[in-house]
Coordinates of C-alpha atoms and ligand atoms in Angstrom, one line a residue:
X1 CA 2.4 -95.8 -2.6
X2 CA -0.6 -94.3 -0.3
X3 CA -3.7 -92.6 -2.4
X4 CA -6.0 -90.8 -0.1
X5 CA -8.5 -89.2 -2.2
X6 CA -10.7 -86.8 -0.9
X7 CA -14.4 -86.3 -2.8
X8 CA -18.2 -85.7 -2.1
X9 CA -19.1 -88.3 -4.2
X10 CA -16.7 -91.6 -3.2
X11 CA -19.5 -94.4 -4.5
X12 CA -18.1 -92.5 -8.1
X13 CA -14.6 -94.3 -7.4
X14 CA -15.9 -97.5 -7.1
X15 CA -16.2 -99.0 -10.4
X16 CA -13.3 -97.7 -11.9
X17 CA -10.5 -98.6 -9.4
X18 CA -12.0 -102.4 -9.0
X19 CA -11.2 -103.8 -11.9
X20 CA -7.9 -105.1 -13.9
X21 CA -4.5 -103.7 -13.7
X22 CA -5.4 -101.3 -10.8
X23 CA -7.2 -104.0 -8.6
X24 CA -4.3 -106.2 -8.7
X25 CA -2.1 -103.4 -7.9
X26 CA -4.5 -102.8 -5.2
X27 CA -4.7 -107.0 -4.3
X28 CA -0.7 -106.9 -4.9
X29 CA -0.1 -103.8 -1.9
X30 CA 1.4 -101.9 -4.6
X31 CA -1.0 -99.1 -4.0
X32 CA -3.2 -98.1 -0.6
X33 CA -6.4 -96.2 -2.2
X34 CA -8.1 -94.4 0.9
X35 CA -11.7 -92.7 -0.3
X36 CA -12.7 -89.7 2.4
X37 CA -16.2 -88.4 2.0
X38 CA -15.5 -84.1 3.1
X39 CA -18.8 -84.0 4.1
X40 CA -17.9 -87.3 6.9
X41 CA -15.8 -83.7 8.6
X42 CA -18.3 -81.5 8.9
X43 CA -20.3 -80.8 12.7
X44 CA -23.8 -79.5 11.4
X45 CA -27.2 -80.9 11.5
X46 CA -27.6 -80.4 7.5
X47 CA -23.7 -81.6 7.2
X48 CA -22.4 -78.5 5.1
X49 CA -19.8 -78.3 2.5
X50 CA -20.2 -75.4 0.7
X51 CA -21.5 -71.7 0.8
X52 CA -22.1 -68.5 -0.8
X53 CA -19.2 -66.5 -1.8
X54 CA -18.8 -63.7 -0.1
X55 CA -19.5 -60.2 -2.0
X56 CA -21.5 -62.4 -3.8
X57 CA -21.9 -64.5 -7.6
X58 CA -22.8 -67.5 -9.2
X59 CA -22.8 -70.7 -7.4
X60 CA -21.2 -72.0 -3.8
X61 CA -17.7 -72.0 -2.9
X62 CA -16.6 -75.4 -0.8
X63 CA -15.7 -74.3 2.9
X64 CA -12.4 -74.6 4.2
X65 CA -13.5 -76.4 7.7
X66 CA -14.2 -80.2 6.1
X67 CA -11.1 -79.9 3.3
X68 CA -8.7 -79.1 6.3
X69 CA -9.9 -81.2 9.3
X70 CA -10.1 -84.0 6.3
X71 CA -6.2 -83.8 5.1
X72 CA -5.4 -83.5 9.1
X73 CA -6.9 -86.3 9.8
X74 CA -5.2 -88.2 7.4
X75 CA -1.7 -86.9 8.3
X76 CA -2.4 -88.1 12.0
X77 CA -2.7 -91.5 11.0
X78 CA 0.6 -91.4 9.8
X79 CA 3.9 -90.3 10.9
X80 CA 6.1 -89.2 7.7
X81 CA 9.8 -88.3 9.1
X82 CA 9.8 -85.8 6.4
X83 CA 6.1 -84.6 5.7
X84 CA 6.6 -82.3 2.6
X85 CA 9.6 -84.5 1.2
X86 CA 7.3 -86.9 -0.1
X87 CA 4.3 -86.4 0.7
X88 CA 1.9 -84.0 -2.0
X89 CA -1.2 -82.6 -1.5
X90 CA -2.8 -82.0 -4.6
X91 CA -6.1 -79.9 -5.9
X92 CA -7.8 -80.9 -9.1
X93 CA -8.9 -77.9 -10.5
X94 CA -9.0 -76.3 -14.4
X95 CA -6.5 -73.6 -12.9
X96 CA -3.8 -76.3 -12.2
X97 CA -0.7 -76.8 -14.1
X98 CA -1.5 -78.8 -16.8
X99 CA -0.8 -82.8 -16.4
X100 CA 1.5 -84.9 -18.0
X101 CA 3.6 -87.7 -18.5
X102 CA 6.2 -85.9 -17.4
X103 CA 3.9 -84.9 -14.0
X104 CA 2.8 -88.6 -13.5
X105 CA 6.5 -89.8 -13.4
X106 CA 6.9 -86.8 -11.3
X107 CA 4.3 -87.9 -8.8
X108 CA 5.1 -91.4 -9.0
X109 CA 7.8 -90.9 -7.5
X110 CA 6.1 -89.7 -3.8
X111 CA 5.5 -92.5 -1.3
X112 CA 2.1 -90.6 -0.3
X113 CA -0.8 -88.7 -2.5
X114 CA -3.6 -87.0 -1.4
X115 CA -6.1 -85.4 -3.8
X116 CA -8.5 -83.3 -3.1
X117 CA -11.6 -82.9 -5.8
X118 CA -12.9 -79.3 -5.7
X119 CA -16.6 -78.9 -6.8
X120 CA -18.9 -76.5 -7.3
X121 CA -18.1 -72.7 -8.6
X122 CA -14.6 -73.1 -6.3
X123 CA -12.7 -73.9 -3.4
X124 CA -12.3 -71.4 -0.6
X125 CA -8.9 -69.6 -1.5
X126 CA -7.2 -70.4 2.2
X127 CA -7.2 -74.0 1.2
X128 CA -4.9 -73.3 -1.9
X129 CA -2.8 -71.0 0.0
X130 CA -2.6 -73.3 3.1
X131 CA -3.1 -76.7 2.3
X132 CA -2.0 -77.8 -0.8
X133 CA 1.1 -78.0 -2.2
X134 CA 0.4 -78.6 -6.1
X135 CA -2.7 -78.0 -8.1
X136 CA -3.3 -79.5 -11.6
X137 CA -5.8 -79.5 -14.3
X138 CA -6.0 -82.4 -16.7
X139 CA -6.9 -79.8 -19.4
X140 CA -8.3 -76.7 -20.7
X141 CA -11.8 -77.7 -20.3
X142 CA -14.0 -77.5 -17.0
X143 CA -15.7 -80.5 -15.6
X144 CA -18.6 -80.6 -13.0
X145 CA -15.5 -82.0 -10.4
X146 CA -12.3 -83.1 -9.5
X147 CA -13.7 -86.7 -9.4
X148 CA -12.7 -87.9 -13.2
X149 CA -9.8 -86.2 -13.0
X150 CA -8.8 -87.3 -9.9
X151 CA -9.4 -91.0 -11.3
X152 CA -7.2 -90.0 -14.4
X153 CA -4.4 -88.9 -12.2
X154 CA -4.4 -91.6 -10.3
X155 CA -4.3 -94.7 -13.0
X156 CA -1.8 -92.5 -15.1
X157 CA 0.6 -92.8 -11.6
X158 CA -0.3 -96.2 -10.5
X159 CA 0.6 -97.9 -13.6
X160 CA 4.2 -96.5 -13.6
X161 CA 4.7 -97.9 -10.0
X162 CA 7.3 -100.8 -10.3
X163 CA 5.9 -104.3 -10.4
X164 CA 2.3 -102.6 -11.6
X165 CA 2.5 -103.5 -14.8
X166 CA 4.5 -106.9 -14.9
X167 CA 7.0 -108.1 -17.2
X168 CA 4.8 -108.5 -20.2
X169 CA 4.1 -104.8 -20.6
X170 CA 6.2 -101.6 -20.8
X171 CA 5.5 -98.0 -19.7
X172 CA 9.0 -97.2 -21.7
X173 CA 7.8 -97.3 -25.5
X174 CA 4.7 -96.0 -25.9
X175 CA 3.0 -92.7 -26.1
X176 CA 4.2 -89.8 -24.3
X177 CA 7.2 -91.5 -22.4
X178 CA 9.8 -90.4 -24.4
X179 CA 8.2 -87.2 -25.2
X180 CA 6.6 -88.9 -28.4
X181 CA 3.8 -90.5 -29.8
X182 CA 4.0 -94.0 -30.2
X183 CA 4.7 -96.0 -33.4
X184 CA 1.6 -98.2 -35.1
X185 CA 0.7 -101.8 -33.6
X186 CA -0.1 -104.7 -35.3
X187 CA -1.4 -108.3 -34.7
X188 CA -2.9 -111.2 -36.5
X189 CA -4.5 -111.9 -38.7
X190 CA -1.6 -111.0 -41.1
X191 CA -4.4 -109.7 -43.8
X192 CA -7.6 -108.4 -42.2
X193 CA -10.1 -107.3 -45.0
X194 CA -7.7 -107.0 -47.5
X195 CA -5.3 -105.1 -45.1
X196 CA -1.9 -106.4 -44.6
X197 CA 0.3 -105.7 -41.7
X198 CA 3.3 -104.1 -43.0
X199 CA 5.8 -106.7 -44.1
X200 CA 8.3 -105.0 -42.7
X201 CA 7.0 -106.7 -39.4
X202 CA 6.7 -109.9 -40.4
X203 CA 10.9 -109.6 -41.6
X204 CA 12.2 -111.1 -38.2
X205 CA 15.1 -108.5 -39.2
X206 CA 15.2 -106.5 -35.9
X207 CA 17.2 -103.5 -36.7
X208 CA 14.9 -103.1 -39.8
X209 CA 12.1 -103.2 -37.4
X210 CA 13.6 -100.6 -35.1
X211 CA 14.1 -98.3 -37.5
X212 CA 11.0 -98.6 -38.9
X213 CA 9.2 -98.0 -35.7
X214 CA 11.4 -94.9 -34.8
X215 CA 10.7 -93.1 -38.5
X216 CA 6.9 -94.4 -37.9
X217 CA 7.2 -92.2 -34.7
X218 CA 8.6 -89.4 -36.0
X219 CA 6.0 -89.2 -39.0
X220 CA 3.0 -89.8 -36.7
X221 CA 4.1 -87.0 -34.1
X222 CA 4.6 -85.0 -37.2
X223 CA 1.6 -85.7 -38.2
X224 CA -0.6 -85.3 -35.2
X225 CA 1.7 -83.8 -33.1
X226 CA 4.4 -81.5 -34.1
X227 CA 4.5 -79.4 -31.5
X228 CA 6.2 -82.5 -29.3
X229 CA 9.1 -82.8 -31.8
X230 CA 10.7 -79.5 -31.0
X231 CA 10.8 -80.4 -27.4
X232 CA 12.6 -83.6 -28.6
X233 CA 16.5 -84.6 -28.9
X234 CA 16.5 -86.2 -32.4
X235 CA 19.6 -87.4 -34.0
X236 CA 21.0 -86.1 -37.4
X237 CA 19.4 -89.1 -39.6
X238 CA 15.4 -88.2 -37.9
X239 CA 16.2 -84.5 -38.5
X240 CA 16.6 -85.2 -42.1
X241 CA 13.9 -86.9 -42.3
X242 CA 11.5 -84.7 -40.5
X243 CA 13.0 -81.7 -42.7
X244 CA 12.6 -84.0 -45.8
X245 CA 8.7 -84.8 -44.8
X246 CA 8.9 -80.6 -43.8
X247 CA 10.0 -79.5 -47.1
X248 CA 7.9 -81.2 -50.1
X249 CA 4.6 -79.0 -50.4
X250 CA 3.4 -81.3 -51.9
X251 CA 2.4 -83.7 -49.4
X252 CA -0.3 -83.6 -47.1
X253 CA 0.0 -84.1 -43.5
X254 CA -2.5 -87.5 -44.5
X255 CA 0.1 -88.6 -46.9
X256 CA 3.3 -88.7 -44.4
X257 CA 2.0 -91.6 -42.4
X258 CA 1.6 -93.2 -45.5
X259 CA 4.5 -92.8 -47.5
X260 CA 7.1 -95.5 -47.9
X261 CA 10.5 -95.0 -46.2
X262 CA 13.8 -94.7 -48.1
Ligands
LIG301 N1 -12.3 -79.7 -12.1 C1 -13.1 -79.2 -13.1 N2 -12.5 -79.2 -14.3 C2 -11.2 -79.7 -14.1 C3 -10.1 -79.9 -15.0 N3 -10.1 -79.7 -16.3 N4 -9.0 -80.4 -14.4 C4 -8.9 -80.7 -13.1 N5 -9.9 -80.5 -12.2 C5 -11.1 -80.0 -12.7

């Protein structure tokens, strides 16, 4: 996969992308990470990139000029057969559709990203309307720019390339990837201040084990997350228990991660 990432501030990508899984990917030609400075595209003395809005308010608007001769100069470097098949231009900005694991597999799947990080008060509207192809927002909170959320894009899709994160891990169990949270991980010491790992665990009885994760699953999205189950297929015996940990008024939403399964 190609990552062209466009950004006033590029030196802010450095750090981040240099180390551990991602650098391997990176050492491995898993993933091409191209960092475009807008302001490299502008033809001024004072090398603009923004501007007042017009009719006026707060703050400056990024021009159109840099964003687009940017992204062009990009696609002439390369010649995809079918541009918009898998190719998606993408603006980070709080009025995006809100990410997820769901939108990483999504994006994971194109052979070529570019993302653009707005900044300022805006973006100059044409650029929305004729440039990009998806916008997203990593949440309902505004940042000062697309940068970290251009950074949290782009590890959430490069570790779900294949080969990125080896044999010894898998993308397939934990959080989010099958619309759940994940269940609780242990390792040694087998008592740590008094605290014992579960014995369950320690059981070598594999089908115990998986059925102890899955209810752990189910009580912890319960828990922290209910809004996730009723997206989720469960099968008859998890929607007895979820109606069983549902019904009792007695217990707190504390007390279901806690109590011991029948
Ligand atoms: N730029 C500023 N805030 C943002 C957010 N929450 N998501 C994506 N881009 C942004």
């Amino acid at each position: 996969m190609r990552i062209d990432i466009l950004t006033l501030f590029p030196q802010m990508f450095e750090a981040p992308f240099r180390v551990g899984i991602f650098q391997r990917a990176i050492d491995r030609n898993l993933v091409r990470l191209n960092l475009h400075n807008i302001r490299d595209h502008t033809h001024d003395k004072h090398r603009t990139v923004d501007d007042y809005p017009y009719s006026g308010g707060p703050g400056m608007v990024l021009k159109p000029e840099p964003i687009f001769e940017t992204v062009e100069s990009i696609k002439s470097e390369i010649h995809h057969e079918d541009e918009t098949g898998d190719l998606s231009i993408i603006l980070l900005t709080p009025q995006g559709r809100l990410f997820s694991q769901q939108i990483a597999r999504e994006l994971s799947r194109h052979d070529h990203l570019i993302l653009i990080c707005g900044h300022y008060e805006g973006v100059d509207e044409r650029v929305r309307e004729h440039l990009v192809t998806d916008e997203i927002s990593i949440g309902d909170y505004v940042l000062t720019g697309g940068e970290f959320p251009a950074m949290v894009v782009t590890d959430a899709v490069v570790r779900l390339l294949p080969g990125v994160l080896g044999s010894e891990a898998s993308p397939l169990d934990e959080s989010h990837a099958n619309g759940l949270l994940e269940y609780p991980q242990y390792t040694r010491p087998k008592v740590f201040r008094g605290w014992p790992v579960p014995e369950v665990l320690l059981s070598g009885n594999h089908a115990q084990i998986a059925r102890w994760r899955r209810e752990q699953v189910i009580r912890r999205t319960l828990q922290r997350r209910p809004d996730l189950l009723d997206k989720t297929n469960l099968d008859p015996t998890e929607k007895q228990l979820v109606e069983r940990l549902t019904s009792s008024p007695k217990k707190t939403r504390l007390n279901l991660d806690k109590e011991s399964i029948k």
